[in-house]
PDB file of C-alpha atoms in Angstrom:
ATOM      1  CA  UNK A   1     -13.630 -16.496  35.011  1.00 55.00           C
ATOM      2  CA  UNK A   2     -13.703 -18.525  31.756  1.00 57.00           C
ATOM      3  CA  UNK A   3     -14.954 -15.452  29.872  1.00 55.00           C
ATOM      4  CA  UNK A   4     -12.095 -13.289  31.173  1.00 50.00           C
ATOM      5  CA  UNK A   5      -9.516 -15.949  30.274  1.00 47.00           C
ATOM      6  CA  UNK A   6     -11.053 -16.348  26.807  1.00 46.00           C
ATOM      7  CA  UNK A   7     -10.996 -12.552  26.365  1.00 45.00           C
ATOM      8  CA  UNK A   8      -7.318 -12.366  27.318  1.00 44.00           C
ATOM      9  CA  UNK A   9      -6.410 -15.203  24.925  1.00 43.00           C
ATOM     10  CA  UNK A  10      -8.397 -13.538  22.125  1.00 44.00           C
ATOM     11  CA  UNK A  11      -6.761 -10.158  22.823  1.00 44.00           C
ATOM     12  CA  UNK A  12      -3.232 -11.634  22.831  1.00 44.00           C
ATOM     13  CA  UNK A  13      -3.828 -13.645  19.657  1.00 43.00           C
ATOM     14  CA  UNK A  14      -5.329 -10.617  17.891  1.00 46.00           C
ATOM     15  CA  UNK A  15      -2.399  -8.375  18.833  1.00 49.00           C
ATOM     16  CA  UNK A  16       0.122 -10.931  17.577  1.00 51.00           C
ATOM     17  CA  UNK A  17      -1.505 -11.059  14.157  1.00 63.00           C
ATOM     18  CA  UNK A  18       0.752 -10.041  11.296  1.00 74.00           C
ATOM     19  CA  UNK A  19      -2.142  -9.246   8.968  1.00 89.00           C
ATOM     20  CA  UNK A  20      -3.730  -5.975   7.931  1.00 95.00           C
ATOM     21  CA  UNK A  21      -6.818  -4.365   9.392  1.00 96.00           C
ATOM     22  CA  UNK A  22      -9.573  -2.507   7.538  1.00 96.00           C
ATOM     23  CA  UNK A  23      -8.688   1.061   6.590  1.00 96.00           C
ATOM     24  CA  UNK A  24     -11.193   3.630   7.839  1.00 96.00           C
ATOM     25  CA  UNK A  25     -11.460   5.817   4.749  1.00 96.00           C
ATOM     26  CA  UNK A  26     -12.159   9.436   5.609  1.00 96.00           C
ATOM     27  CA  UNK A  27     -10.807   8.921   9.156  1.00 97.00           C
ATOM     28  CA  UNK A  28      -7.341   7.273   9.024  1.00 97.00           C
ATOM     29  CA  UNK A  29      -4.314   9.375   8.047  1.00 97.00           C
ATOM     30  CA  UNK A  30      -1.310   8.411   5.931  1.00 97.00           C
ATOM     31  CA  UNK A  31       1.755   7.669   8.066  1.00 96.00           C
ATOM     32  CA  UNK A  32       4.055   9.165   5.403  1.00 94.00           C
ATOM     33  CA  UNK A  33       2.354  12.313   4.088  1.00 93.00           C
ATOM     34  CA  UNK A  34      -0.227  12.822   6.910  1.00 95.00           C
ATOM     35  CA  UNK A  35      -3.074  13.316   4.412  1.00 94.00           C
ATOM     36  CA  UNK A  36      -6.404  11.730   5.203  1.00 96.00           C
ATOM     37  CA  UNK A  37      -6.864   8.390   3.436  1.00 96.00           C
ATOM     38  CA  UNK A  38      -9.855   8.955   1.166  1.00 96.00           C
ATOM     39  CA  UNK A  39      -9.844   6.717  -1.922  1.00 95.00           C
ATOM     40  CA  UNK A  40     -10.702   3.022  -1.218  1.00 96.00           C
ATOM     41  CA  UNK A  41      -8.947   1.993  -4.455  1.00 96.00           C
ATOM     42  CA  UNK A  42      -5.512   3.043  -3.177  1.00 96.00           C
ATOM     43  CA  UNK A  43      -5.132   2.471   0.597  1.00 96.00           C
ATOM     44  CA  UNK A  44      -2.090   0.455   1.718  1.00 98.00           C
ATOM     45  CA  UNK A  45      -0.606  -0.877   4.961  1.00 97.00           C
ATOM     46  CA  UNK A  46       2.685  -1.956   6.485  1.00 96.00           C
ATOM     47  CA  UNK A  47       2.384  -4.462   9.344  1.00 96.00           C
ATOM     48  CA  UNK A  48       5.513  -4.908  11.462  1.00 93.00           C
ATOM     49  CA  UNK A  49       6.672  -8.235  12.873  1.00 92.00           C
ATOM     50  CA  UNK A  50       5.291  -7.048  16.240  1.00 91.00           C
ATOM     51  CA  UNK A  51       1.850  -6.356  14.723  1.00 94.00           C
ATOM     52  CA  UNK A  52       2.049  -2.539  14.601  1.00 94.00           C
ATOM     53  CA  UNK A  53       0.134  -1.219  11.602  1.00 96.00           C
ATOM     54  CA  UNK A  54       1.076   1.814   9.514  1.00 97.00           C
ATOM     55  CA  UNK A  55      -1.468   3.035   6.961  1.00 98.00           C
ATOM     56  CA  UNK A  56      -0.896   4.970   3.734  1.00 97.00           C
ATOM     57  CA  UNK A  57      -3.046   6.694   1.137  1.00 96.00           C
ATOM     58  CA  UNK A  58      -1.184   5.300  -1.884  1.00 97.00           C
ATOM     59  CA  UNK A  59       1.227   2.670  -3.157  1.00 97.00           C
ATOM     60  CA  UNK A  60       3.885   5.365  -3.532  1.00 95.00           C
ATOM     61  CA  UNK A  61       3.704   6.430   0.129  1.00 96.00           C
ATOM     62  CA  UNK A  62       3.957   2.766   1.225  1.00 96.00           C
ATOM     63  CA  UNK A  63       6.901   2.115  -1.109  1.00 95.00           C
ATOM     64  CA  UNK A  64       8.797   5.220   0.015  1.00 94.00           C
ATOM     65  CA  UNK A  65       8.167   4.503   3.708  1.00 94.00           C
ATOM     66  CA  UNK A  66       9.097   0.819   3.405  1.00 92.00           C
ATOM     67  CA  UNK A  67      12.320   1.594   1.533  1.00 90.00           C
ATOM     68  CA  UNK A  68      13.509   4.567   3.557  1.00 85.00           C
ATOM     69  CA  UNK A  69      12.106   4.357   7.064  1.00 80.00           C
ATOM     70  CA  UNK A  70      11.484   0.733   8.019  1.00 71.00           C
ATOM     71  CA  UNK A  71      14.237  -1.650   9.020  1.00 77.00           C
ATOM     72  CA  UNK A  72      11.934  -4.515  10.050  1.00 83.00           C
ATOM     73  CA  UNK A  73      12.765  -7.297   7.582  1.00 83.00           C
ATOM     74  CA  UNK A  74       9.771  -9.354   8.724  1.00 89.00           C
ATOM     75  CA  UNK A  75       7.159  -6.695   8.128  1.00 93.00           C
ATOM     76  CA  UNK A  76       4.458  -7.341   5.527  1.00 95.00           C
ATOM     77  CA  UNK A  77       3.218  -4.845   2.953  1.00 96.00           C
ATOM     78  CA  UNK A  78      -0.404  -4.734   1.783  1.00 97.00           C
ATOM     79  CA  UNK A  79      -1.958  -2.915  -1.163  1.00 98.00           C
ATOM     80  CA  UNK A  80      -5.590  -2.439  -2.185  1.00 97.00           C
ATOM     81  CA  UNK A  81      -6.811  -4.216  -5.290  1.00 97.00           C
ATOM     82  CA  UNK A  82      -7.968  -1.421  -7.620  1.00 97.00           C
ATOM     83  CA  UNK A  83     -10.992  -3.405  -8.838  1.00 96.00           C
ATOM     84  CA  UNK A  84     -11.971  -4.812  -5.436  1.00 95.00           C
ATOM     85  CA  UNK A  85     -12.011  -1.840  -3.091  1.00 89.00           C
ATOM     86  CA  UNK A  86     -11.242  -2.639   0.526  1.00 82.00           C
ATOM     87  CA  UNK A  87      -9.499  -5.918  -0.434  1.00 94.00           C
ATOM     88  CA  UNK A  88      -5.919  -5.785   0.786  1.00 97.00           C
ATOM     89  CA  UNK A  89      -3.447  -8.017  -1.065  1.00 97.00           C
ATOM     90  CA  UNK A  90       0.047  -8.884   0.182  1.00 97.00           C
ATOM     91  CA  UNK A  91       2.479  -6.993  -2.085  1.00 96.00           C
ATOM     92  CA  UNK A  92       4.284 -10.187  -3.174  1.00 96.00           C
ATOM     93  CA  UNK A  93       0.969 -11.426  -4.637  1.00 97.00           C
ATOM     94  CA  UNK A  94       0.072  -8.102  -6.295  1.00 98.00           C
ATOM     95  CA  UNK A  95       0.639  -6.740  -9.806  1.00 98.00           C
ATOM     96  CA  UNK A  96       1.414  -3.074 -10.431  1.00 98.00           C
ATOM     97  CA  UNK A  97       0.550  -0.688 -13.246  1.00 98.00           C
ATOM     98  CA  UNK A  98       2.189   2.663 -13.971  1.00 98.00           C
ATOM     99  CA  UNK A  99      -0.192   4.697 -16.143  1.00 97.00           C
ATOM    100  CA  UNK A 100      -0.227   8.440 -16.738  1.00 96.00           C
ATOM    101  CA  UNK A 101      -3.962   8.078 -17.488  1.00 97.00           C
ATOM    102  CA  UNK A 102      -4.774   6.601 -14.076  1.00 95.00           C
ATOM    103  CA  UNK A 103      -3.897   9.152 -11.407  1.00 93.00           C
ATOM    104  CA  UNK A 104      -3.142   7.849  -7.898  1.00 93.00           C
ATOM    105  CA  UNK A 105      -3.593  10.039  -4.761  1.00 92.00           C
ATOM    106  CA  UNK A 106       0.033  11.239  -4.602  1.00 92.00           C
ATOM    107  CA  UNK A 107       0.395  11.723  -8.347  1.00 92.00           C
ATOM    108  CA  UNK A 108       2.848   9.001  -9.326  1.00 96.00           C
ATOM    109  CA  UNK A 109       0.104   7.067 -11.142  1.00 97.00           C
ATOM    110  CA  UNK A 110       0.666   3.690  -9.481  1.00 98.00           C
ATOM    111  CA  UNK A 111      -2.149   1.165  -9.138  1.00 98.00           C
ATOM    112  CA  UNK A 112      -2.226  -2.369  -7.673  1.00 98.00           C
ATOM    113  CA  UNK A 113      -4.199  -5.460  -8.692  1.00 98.00           C
ATOM    114  CA  UNK A 114      -4.698  -8.921  -7.213  1.00 97.00           C
ATOM    115  CA  UNK A 115      -4.604 -10.590 -10.635  1.00 97.00           C
ATOM    116  CA  UNK A 116      -2.649 -10.123 -13.827  1.00 97.00           C
ATOM    117  CA  UNK A 117      -5.899 -10.537 -15.802  1.00 97.00           C
ATOM    118  CA  UNK A 118      -7.411  -7.509 -14.049  1.00 97.00           C
ATOM    119  CA  UNK A 119      -4.219  -5.516 -14.599  1.00 98.00           C
ATOM    120  CA  UNK A 120      -4.294  -6.334 -18.325  1.00 98.00           C
ATOM    121  CA  UNK A 121      -7.952  -5.315 -18.557  1.00 97.00           C
ATOM    122  CA  UNK A 122      -7.252  -1.891 -16.996  1.00 97.00           C
ATOM    123  CA  UNK A 123      -4.000  -1.515 -18.970  1.00 98.00           C
ATOM    124  CA  UNK A 124      -5.959  -1.986 -22.206  1.00 97.00           C
ATOM    125  CA  UNK A 125      -8.325   0.765 -21.083  1.00 97.00           C
ATOM    126  CA  UNK A 126      -5.806   3.286 -19.660  1.00 97.00           C
ATOM    127  CA  UNK A 127      -2.517   2.243 -21.316  1.00 97.00           C
ATOM    128  CA  UNK A 128       0.651   2.224 -19.213  1.00 97.00           C
ATOM    129  CA  UNK A 129       3.363  -0.195 -18.168  1.00 97.00           C
ATOM    130  CA  UNK A 130       3.417  -3.245 -15.880  1.00 98.00           C
ATOM    131  CA  UNK A 131       6.139  -2.911 -13.263  1.00 98.00           C
ATOM    132  CA  UNK A 132       7.380  -5.135 -10.455  1.00 97.00           C
ATOM    133  CA  UNK A 133       7.956  -4.051  -6.849  1.00 96.00           C
ATOM    134  CA  UNK A 134      11.693  -3.380  -7.277  1.00 96.00           C
ATOM    135  CA  UNK A 135      11.030  -1.164 -10.316  1.00 97.00           C
ATOM    136  CA  UNK A 136       8.245   0.564  -8.383  1.00 97.00           C
ATOM    137  CA  UNK A 137      10.586   1.343  -5.446  1.00 95.00           C
ATOM    138  CA  UNK A 138      13.228   2.699  -7.824  1.00 95.00           C
ATOM    139  CA  UNK A 139      10.628   4.830  -9.658  1.00 96.00           C
ATOM    140  CA  UNK A 140       9.183   6.316  -6.429  1.00 96.00           C
ATOM    141  CA  UNK A 141      12.610   7.140  -4.998  1.00 93.00           C
ATOM    142  CA  UNK A 142      13.743   8.685  -8.271  1.00 93.00           C
ATOM    143  CA  UNK A 143      10.598  10.789  -8.705  1.00 93.00           C
ATOM    144  CA  UNK A 144      10.449  12.082  -5.136  1.00 89.00           C
ATOM    145  CA  UNK A 145      14.184  12.746  -4.877  1.00 82.00           C
ATOM    146  CA  UNK A 146      13.916  14.653  -8.166  1.00 68.00           C
ATOM    147  CA  UNK A 147      10.964  16.704  -6.845  1.00 66.00           C
ATOM    148  CA  UNK A 148      12.765  17.403  -3.549  1.00 57.00           C
ATOM    149  CA  UNK A 149      15.850  18.642  -5.371  1.00 52.00           C
ATOM    150  CA  UNK A 150      13.817  21.084  -7.496  1.00 48.00           C
ATOM    151  CA  UNK A 151      11.501  22.490  -4.785  1.00 45.00           C
TER     152      UNK A 151
END
């Protein structure tokens, strides 16, 4: 009986977690574009206040989804650190690089880092521009609205 009670408590506490879960690269699909999530340097997640997890293959898919389709103000957004594959970082603690020389899965060339030092190291190698989350959202919406209008 104690084991069943412990199992129920563990199950309830796990389901109430507001953190990310590991992305199964090669198996999970992007909740925005439906492509299979393949590159462990770019996977991202949105975790709702109720613990539901949405997975994405790129920062741009997460940004577009979060801006246009999610109205849960208490959700958390997670991005993969480019230099530490499989390490998800909360977006408020991440740094973002826009570099035409560093192609991301959906082609908007956005990459995330857990430290500004790592971002600077990659920026010196690939060039590009540091951007914050608000600029990133604006860039993604502009680029994809522009593509939609011309296709």
